[in-house]
Tab-separated table of C-alpha atoms and ligand atoms in Angstrom:
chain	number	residue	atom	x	y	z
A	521	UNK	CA	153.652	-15.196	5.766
A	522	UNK	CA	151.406	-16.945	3.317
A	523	UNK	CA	150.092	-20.317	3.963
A	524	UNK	CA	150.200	-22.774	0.784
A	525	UNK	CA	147.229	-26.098	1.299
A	526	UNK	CA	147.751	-28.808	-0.840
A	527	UNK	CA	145.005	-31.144	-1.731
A	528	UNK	CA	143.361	-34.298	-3.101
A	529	UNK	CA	140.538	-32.464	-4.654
A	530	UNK	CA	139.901	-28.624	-4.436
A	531	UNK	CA	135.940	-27.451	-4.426
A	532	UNK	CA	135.827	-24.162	-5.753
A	533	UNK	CA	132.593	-23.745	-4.256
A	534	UNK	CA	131.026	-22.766	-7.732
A	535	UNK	CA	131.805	-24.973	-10.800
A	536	UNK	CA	133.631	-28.296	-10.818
A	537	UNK	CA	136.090	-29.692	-8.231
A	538	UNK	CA	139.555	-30.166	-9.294
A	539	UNK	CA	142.069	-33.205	-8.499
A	540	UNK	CA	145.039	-32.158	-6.764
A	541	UNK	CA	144.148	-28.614	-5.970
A	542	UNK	CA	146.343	-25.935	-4.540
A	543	UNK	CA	145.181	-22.487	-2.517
A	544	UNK	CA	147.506	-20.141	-1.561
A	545	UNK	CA	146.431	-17.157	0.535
A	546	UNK	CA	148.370	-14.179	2.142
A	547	UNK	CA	146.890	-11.415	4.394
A	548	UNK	CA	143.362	-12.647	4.670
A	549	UNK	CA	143.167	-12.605	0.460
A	550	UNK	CA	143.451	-15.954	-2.035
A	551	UNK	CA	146.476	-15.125	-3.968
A	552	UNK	CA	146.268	-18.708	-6.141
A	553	UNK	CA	143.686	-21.715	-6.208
A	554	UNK	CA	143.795	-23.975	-8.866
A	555	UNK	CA	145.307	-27.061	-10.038
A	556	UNK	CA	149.071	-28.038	-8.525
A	557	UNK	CA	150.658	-28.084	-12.063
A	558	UNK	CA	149.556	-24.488	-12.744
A	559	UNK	CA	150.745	-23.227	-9.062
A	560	UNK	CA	153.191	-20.915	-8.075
A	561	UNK	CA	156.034	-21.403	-6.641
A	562	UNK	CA	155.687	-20.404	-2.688
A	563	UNK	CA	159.080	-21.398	-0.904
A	564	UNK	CA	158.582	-19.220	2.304
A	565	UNK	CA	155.000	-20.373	2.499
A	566	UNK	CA	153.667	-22.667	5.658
A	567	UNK	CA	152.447	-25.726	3.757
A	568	UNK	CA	149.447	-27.869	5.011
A	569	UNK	CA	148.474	-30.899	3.277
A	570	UNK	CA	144.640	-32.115	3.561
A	571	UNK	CA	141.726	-34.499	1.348
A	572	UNK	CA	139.545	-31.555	0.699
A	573	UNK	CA	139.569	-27.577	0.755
A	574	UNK	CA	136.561	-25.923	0.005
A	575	UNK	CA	135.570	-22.111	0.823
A	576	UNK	CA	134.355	-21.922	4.604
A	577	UNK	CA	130.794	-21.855	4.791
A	578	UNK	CA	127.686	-19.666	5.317
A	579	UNK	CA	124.718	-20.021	7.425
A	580	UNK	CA	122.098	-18.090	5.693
A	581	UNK	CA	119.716	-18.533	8.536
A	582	UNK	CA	120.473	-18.684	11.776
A	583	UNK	CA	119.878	-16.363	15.579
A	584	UNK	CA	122.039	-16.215	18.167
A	585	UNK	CA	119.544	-15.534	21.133
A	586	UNK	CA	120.945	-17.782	23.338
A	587	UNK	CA	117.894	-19.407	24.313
A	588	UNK	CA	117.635	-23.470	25.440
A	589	UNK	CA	113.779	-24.231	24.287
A	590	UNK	CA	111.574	-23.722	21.306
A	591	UNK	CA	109.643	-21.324	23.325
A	592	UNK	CA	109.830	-17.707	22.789
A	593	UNK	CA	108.707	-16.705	25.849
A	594	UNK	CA	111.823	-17.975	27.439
A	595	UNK	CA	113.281	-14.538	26.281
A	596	UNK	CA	111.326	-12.864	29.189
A	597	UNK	CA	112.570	-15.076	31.873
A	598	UNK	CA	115.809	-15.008	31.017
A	599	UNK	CA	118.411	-11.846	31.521
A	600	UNK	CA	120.012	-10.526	28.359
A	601	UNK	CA	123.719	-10.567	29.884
A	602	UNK	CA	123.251	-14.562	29.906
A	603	UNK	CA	121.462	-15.215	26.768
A	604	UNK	CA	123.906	-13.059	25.427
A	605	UNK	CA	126.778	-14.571	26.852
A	606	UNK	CA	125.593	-18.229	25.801
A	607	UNK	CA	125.446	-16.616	22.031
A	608	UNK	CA	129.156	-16.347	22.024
A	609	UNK	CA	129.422	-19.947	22.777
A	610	UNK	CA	127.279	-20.516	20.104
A	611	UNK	CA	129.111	-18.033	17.788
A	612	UNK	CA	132.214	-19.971	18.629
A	613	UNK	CA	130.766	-23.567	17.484
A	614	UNK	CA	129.338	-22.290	14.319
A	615	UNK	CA	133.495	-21.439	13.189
A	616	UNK	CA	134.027	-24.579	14.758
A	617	UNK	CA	132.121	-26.711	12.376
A	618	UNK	CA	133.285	-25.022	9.165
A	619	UNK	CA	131.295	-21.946	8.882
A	620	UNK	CA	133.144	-18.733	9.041
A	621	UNK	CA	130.133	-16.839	7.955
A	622	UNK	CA	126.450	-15.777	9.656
A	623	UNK	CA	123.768	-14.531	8.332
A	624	UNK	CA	121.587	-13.968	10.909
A	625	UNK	CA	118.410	-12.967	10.608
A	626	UNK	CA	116.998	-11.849	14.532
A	627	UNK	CA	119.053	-11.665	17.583
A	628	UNK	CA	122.012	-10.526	19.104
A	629	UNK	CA	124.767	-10.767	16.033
A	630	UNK	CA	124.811	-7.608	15.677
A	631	UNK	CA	126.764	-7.050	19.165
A	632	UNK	CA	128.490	-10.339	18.678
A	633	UNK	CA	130.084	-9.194	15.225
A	634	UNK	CA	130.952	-5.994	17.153
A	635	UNK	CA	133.482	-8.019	19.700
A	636	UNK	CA	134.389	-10.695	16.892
A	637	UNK	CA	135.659	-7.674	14.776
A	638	UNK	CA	137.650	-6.408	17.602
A	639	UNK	CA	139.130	-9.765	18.412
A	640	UNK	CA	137.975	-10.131	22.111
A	641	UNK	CA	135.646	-13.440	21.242
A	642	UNK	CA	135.902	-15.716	18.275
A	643	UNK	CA	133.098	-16.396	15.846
A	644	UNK	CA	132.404	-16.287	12.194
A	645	UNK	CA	131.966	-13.405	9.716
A	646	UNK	CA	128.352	-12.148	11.269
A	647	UNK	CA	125.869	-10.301	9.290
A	648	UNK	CA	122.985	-9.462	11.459
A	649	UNK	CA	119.471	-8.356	10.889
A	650	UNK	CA	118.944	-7.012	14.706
A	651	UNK	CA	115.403	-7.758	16.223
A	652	UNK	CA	113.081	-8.801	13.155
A	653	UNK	CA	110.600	-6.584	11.781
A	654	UNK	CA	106.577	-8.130	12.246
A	655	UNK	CA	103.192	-6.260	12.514
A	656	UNK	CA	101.390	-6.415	15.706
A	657	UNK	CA	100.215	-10.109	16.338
A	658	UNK	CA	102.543	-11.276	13.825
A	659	UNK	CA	105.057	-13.833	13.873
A	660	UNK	CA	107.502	-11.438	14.985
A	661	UNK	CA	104.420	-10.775	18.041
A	662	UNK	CA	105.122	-12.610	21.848
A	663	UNK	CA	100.989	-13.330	21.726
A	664	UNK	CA	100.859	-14.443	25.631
A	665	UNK	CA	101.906	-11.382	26.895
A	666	UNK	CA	100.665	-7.835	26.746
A	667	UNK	CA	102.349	-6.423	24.058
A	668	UNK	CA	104.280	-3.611	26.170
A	669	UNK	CA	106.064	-6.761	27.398
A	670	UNK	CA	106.820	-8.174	24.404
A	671	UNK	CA	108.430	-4.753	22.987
A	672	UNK	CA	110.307	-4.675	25.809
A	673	UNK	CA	111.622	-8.189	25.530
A	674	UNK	CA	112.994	-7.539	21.781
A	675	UNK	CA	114.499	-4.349	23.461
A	676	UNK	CA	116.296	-5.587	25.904
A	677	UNK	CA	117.628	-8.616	24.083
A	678	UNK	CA	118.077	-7.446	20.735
A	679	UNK	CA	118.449	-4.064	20.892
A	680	UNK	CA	115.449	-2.139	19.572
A	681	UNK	CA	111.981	-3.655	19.328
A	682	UNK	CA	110.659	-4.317	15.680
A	683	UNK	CA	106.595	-4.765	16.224
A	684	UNK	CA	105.757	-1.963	13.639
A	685	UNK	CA	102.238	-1.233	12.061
A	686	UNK	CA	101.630	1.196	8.672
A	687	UNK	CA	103.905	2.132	6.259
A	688	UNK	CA	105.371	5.017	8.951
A	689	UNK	CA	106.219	2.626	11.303
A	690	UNK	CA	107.527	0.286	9.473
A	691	UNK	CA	110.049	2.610	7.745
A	692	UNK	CA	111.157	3.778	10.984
A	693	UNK	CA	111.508	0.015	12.197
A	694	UNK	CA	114.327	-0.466	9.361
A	695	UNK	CA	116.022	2.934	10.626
A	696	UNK	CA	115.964	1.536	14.418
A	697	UNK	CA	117.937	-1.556	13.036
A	698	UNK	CA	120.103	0.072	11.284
A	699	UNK	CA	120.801	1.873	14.561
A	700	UNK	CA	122.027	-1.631	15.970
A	701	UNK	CA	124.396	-2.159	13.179
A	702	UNK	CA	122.275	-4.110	11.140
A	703	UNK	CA	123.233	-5.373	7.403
A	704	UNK	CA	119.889	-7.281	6.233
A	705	UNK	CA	116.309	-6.732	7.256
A	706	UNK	CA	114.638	-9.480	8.273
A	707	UNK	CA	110.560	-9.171	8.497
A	708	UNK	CA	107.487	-11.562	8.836
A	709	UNK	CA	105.404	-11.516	5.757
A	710	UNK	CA	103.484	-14.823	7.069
A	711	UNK	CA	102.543	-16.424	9.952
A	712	UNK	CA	104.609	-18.975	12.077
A	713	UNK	CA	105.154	-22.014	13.585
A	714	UNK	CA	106.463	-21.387	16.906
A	715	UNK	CA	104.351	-17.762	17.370
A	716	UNK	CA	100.624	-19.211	19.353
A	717	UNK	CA	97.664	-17.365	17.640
A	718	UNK	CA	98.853	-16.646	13.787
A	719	UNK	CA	98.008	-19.084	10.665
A	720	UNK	CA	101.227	-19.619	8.945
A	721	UNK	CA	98.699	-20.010	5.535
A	722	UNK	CA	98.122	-16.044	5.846
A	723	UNK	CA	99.746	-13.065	4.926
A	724	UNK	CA	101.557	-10.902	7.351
A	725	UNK	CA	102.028	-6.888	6.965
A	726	UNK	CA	99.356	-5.024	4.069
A	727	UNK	CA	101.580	-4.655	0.501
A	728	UNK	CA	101.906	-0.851	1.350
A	729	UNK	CA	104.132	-2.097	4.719
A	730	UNK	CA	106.320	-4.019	2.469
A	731	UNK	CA	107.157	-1.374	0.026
A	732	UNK	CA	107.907	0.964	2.631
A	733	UNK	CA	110.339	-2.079	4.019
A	734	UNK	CA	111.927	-3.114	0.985
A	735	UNK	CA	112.345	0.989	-0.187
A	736	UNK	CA	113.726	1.951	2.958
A	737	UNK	CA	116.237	-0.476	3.253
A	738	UNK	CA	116.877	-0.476	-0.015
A	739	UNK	CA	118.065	3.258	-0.065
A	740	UNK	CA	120.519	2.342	2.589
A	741	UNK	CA	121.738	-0.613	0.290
A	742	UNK	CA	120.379	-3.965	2.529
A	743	UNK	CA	118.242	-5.980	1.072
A	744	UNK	CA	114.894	-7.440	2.801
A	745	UNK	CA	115.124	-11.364	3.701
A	746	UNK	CA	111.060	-12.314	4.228
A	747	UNK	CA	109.909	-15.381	6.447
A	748	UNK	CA	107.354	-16.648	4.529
A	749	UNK	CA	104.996	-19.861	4.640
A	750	UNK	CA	102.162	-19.706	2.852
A	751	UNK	CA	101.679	-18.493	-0.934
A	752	UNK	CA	99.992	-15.368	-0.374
A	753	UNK	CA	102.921	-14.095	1.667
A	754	UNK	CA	105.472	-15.174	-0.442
A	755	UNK	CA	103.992	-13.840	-3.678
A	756	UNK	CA	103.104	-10.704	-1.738
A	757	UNK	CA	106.564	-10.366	-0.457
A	758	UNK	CA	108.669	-11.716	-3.985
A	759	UNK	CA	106.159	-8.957	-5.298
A	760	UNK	CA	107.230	-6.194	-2.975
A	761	UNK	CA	110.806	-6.673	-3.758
A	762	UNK	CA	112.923	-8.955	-1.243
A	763	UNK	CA	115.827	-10.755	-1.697
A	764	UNK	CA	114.924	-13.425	-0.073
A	765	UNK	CA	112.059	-16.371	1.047
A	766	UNK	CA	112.847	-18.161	4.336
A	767	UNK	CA	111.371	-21.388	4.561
A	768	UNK	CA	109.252	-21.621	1.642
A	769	UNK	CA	106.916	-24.225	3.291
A	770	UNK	CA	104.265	-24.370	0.383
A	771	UNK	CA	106.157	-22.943	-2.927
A	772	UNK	CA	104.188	-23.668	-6.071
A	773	UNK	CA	105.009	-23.712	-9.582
A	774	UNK	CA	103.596	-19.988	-9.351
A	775	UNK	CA	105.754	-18.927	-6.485
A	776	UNK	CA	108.516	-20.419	-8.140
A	777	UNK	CA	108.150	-19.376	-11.329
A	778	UNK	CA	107.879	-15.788	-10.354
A	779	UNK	CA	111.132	-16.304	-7.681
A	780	UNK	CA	113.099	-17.409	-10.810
A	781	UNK	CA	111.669	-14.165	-12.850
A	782	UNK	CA	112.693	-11.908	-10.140
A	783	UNK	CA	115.867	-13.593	-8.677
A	784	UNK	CA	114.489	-14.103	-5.334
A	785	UNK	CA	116.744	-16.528	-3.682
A	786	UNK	CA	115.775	-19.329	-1.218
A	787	UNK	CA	116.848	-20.390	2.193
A	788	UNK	CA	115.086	-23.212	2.694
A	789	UNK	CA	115.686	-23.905	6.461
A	790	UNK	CA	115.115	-27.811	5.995
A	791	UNK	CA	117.140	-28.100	9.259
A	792	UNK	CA	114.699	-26.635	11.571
A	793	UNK	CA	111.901	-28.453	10.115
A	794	UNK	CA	113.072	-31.717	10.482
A	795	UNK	CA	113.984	-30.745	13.586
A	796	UNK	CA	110.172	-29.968	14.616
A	797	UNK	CA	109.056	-32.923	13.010
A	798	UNK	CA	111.954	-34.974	15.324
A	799	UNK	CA	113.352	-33.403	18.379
A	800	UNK	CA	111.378	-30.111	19.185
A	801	UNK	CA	109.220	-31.907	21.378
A	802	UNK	CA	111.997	-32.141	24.287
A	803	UNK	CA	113.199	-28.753	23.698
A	804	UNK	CA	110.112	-27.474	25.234
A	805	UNK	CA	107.883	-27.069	21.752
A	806	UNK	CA	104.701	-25.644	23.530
A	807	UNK	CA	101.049	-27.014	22.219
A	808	UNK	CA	100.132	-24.616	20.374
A	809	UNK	CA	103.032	-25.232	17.568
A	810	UNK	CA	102.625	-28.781	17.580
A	811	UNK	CA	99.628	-29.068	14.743
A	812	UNK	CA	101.027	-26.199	12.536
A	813	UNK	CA	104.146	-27.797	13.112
A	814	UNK	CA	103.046	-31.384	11.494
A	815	UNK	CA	101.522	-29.707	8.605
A	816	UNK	CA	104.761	-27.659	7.336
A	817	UNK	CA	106.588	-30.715	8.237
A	818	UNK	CA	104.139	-32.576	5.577
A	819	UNK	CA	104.402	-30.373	3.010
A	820	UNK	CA	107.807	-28.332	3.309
A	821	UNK	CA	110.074	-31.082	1.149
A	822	UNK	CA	107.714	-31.323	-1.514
A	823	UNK	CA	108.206	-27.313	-1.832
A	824	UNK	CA	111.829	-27.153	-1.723
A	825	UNK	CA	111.886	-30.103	-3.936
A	826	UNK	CA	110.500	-28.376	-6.295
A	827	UNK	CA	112.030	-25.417	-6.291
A	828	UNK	CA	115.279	-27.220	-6.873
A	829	UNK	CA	113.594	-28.563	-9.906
A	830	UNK	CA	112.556	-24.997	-10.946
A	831	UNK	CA	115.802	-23.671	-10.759
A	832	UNK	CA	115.093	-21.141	-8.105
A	833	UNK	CA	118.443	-19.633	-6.537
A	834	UNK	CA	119.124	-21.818	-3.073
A	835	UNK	CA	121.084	-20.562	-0.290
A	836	UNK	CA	121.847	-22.840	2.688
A	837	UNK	CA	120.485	-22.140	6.323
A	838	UNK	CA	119.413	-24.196	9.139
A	839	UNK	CA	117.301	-21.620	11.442
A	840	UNK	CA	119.410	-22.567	14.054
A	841	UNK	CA	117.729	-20.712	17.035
A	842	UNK	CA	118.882	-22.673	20.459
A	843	UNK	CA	121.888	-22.480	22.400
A	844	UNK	CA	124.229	-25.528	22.140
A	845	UNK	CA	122.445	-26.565	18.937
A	846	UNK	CA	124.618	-24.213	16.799
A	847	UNK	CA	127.828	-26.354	15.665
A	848	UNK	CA	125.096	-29.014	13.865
A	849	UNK	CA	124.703	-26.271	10.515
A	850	UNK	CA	126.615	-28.454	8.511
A	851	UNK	CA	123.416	-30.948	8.456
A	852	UNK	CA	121.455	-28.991	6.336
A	853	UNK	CA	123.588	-29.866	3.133
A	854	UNK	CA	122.527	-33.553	3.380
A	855	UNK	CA	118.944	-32.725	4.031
A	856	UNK	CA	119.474	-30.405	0.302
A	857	UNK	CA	120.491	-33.678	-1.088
A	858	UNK	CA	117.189	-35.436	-0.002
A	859	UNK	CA	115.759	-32.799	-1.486
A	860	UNK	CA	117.313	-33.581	-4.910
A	861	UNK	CA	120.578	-31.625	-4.944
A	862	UNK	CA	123.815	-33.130	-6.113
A	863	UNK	CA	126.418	-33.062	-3.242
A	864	UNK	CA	128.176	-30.565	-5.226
A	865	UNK	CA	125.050	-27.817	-5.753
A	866	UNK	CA	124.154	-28.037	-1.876
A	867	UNK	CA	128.236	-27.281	-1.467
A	868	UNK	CA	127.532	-24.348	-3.781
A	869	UNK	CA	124.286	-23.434	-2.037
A	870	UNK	CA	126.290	-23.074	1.285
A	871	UNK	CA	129.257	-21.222	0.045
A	872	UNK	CA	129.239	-19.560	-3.406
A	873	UNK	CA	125.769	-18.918	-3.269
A	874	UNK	CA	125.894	-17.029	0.400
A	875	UNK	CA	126.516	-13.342	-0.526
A	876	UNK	CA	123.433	-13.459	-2.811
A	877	UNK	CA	121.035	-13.326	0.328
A	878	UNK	CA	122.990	-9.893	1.809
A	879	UNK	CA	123.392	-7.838	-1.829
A	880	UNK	CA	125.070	-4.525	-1.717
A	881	UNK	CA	126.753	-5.717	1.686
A	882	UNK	CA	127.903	-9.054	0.970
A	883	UNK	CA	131.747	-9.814	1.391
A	884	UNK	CA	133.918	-11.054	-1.618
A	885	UNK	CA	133.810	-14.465	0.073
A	886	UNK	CA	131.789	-17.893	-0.926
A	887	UNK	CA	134.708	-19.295	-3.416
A	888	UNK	CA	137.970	-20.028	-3.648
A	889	UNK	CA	139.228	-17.902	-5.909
A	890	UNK	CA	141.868	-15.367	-7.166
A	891	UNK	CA	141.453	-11.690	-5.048
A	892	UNK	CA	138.375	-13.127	-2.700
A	893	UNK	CA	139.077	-13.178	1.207
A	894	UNK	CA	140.337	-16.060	2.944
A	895	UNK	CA	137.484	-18.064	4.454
A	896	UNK	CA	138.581	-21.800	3.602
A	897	UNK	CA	138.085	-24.868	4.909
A	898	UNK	CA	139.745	-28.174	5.229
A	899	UNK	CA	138.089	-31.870	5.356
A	900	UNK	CA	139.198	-35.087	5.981
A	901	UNK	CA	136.863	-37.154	3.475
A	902	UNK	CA	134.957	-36.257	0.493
A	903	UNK	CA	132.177	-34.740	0.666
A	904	UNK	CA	131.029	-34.996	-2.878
A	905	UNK	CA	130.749	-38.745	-2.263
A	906	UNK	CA	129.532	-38.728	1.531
A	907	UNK	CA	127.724	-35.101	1.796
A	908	UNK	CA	127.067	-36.203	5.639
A	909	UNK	CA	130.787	-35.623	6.130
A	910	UNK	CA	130.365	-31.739	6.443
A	911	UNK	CA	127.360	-32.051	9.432
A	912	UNK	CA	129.943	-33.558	11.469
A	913	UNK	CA	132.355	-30.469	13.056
A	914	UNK	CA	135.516	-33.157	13.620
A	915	UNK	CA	135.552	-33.729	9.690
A	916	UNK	CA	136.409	-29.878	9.694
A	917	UNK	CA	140.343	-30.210	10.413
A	918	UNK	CA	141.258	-26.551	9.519
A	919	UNK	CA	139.502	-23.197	9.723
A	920	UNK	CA	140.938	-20.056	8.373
A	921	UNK	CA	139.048	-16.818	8.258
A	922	UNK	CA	139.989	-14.193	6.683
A	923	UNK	CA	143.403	-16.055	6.534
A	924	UNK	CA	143.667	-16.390	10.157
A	925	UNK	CA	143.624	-19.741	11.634
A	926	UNK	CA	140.978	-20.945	13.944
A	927	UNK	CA	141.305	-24.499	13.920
A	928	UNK	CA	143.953	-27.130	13.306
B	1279	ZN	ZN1	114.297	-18.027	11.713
């Protein structure tokens, strides 16, 4: 049975929207989506009639560890069956709200895409990175504790633990999550906010580390996404060959310039921190986060700001990291727009421009086009005139992934 959605405006998710806009879609691929004069003729179809479809959209950035506070140490306290089990909550409200795909970079998605694929729980298209990849007292690093702890909290939780040290190690920390199903490798080349002893200003693993990384992953076709705060780790890591800079805190016209020359894309995580700047502080941020906190909070816009202006690739994420805060991704578009984006480029940045951060393994998904797979959304509003529309979940009246129907 195909399903036929008829529209007030259709956003391709790449290019420009189009007025009355039709999609047609049968098993889980777009058979049709373009204007309603142009469309096919579907009598046996189910017909749905909405304001706006767009393609359903991707969190670049985001963990399901099913944790409640901003503390890491949590993890420890806390038994893996339950943080687990809140993660599938969490999986669920991230479909919920409109995004039917995960990229998520540390945490338990790997399992959860596991039981998603076999249809006992429902969540979005995940694409997990495992535990994350960080030298000893790196971000990656659980400082407080003696570090046979901290391995063992990553293994438990996760999977595998990822503290790795020399270019040995860290090859063999990319084969360990590839053990746990991972499809992106996710590393610390910087320090971190919420991690208590490291300087997010300085470089994390020695350049030898990352090429080992980014070759060994790269031989088994995933690409390397990079946390990265300060310049020296980001031009160290763009350098060393990853896909992709999370956060971006203090980009330059230097880091910029040479993210545009080597098609590094962006995920700017403006989400998470506005949400340190705003409403960490009850979800338990400890002390020693709060200064580095208000200085990436000072200086973060400016640097995404300006990589819009540069041109650099943008892909949207949140860094979503807390139970019962997923469902709230859709809020990063409007923060894009702050940022300078059109309405229409932080659409693009959250849909079209999602498989760019996963390379060889990336889905045909993002758009809403001829031969990709089914993700689509519907909207009650238009988002292209009120971009807060999409950080609401109820504006998200129909979810299909995959041309199966999760909502409406
Ligand atoms: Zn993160």
């Amino acid at each position: 049975m195909s399903t036929r959605i008829e529209a007030k405006r259709l956003i391709p998710g790449r290019g420009e929207p189009i007025d009355n806009g039709v999609v047609v879609f049968d098993d889980g691929v777009i058979s049709y989506a373009g204007t309603s004069t142009e469309a096919p003729e579907t009598p046996d179809a189910n017909v749905l009639h909405t304001e706006t479809v767009m393609p359903g959209m991707w969190e670049c950035h985001g963990h399901f560890i099913g944790v409640y506070t901003a503390n890491i140490d949590e993890l420890w306290n806390t038994r893996p069956q339950v943080t687990t089990a809140r993660a599938v909550g969490d999986a669920h409200a991230a479909l919920q709200a409109g995004f039917t795909t995960v990229r998520e970079v540390g945490g338990v998605g790997v399992f959860l895409a596991t039981a998603i694929a076999e249809g006992q729980i429902v969540g979005p298209n995940i694409y997990g990175a495992g535990a994350t990849l960080s030298m000893t007292a790196g971000h990656g690093d659980v400082h407080s504790m003696p570090i046979d702890m901290a391995r063992k909290s990553f293994e438990r939780h996760w999977g595998e633990d990822g503290i790795v040290d020399g270019p040995h190690e860290a090859r063999a920390g990319v084969r360990r999550m590839l053990r746990t199903g991972a499809r992106v490798i996710k590393i610390h080349a910087s320090g971190g906010v919420l991690s208590q002893l490291d300087d997010p200003h300085l470089p994390q693993f020695s350049k030898e580390e990352l090429e080992a990384i980014v070759d060994e992953a790269g031989r088994m076709e995933r690409v390397v996404a990079a946390h990265t705060h300060g310049k020296r780790g980001m031009m160290a890591a763009v350098e060393a060959g990853v896909r992709t800079l999370e956060h971006g805190t203090y980009i330059d016209e230097e880091v910029a310039d040479a993210m545009v020359e080597k098609s590094v894309v962006l995920v700017p995580t403006r989400w998470i921190v506005d949400f340190l700047d705003k409403g960490a502080e009850e979800r338990g941020m400890p002390e020693y986060a709060k200064e580095k906190a208000k200085a990436a909070v000072a200086s973060h816009a400016d640097g995404i700001a300006l990589a819009i202006e540069k041109g650099v690739k943008i892909a949207a994420g949140t860094d979503i990291f807390a139970s019962r805060l997923w469902g709230r991704n859709g809020e990063e578009l409007s923060l894009l727009v702050d940022c300078g984006m059109t309405p229409l480029q932080a659409i693009e940045s959250a849909t079209a421009n999602g498989p760019s951060t996963l390379g060889p393994q990336a889905p045909n998904s993002g758009q809403l086009v001829e031969g990709m797979d089914a993700d689509v959304i519907c909207v009650s509003g238009d988002p292209l005139s009120d971009i807060t529309i999409l950080g609401d979940p109820d504006n998200v009246t129909h979810v299909f992934k995959n041309g199966t129907k999760y909502k409406g």
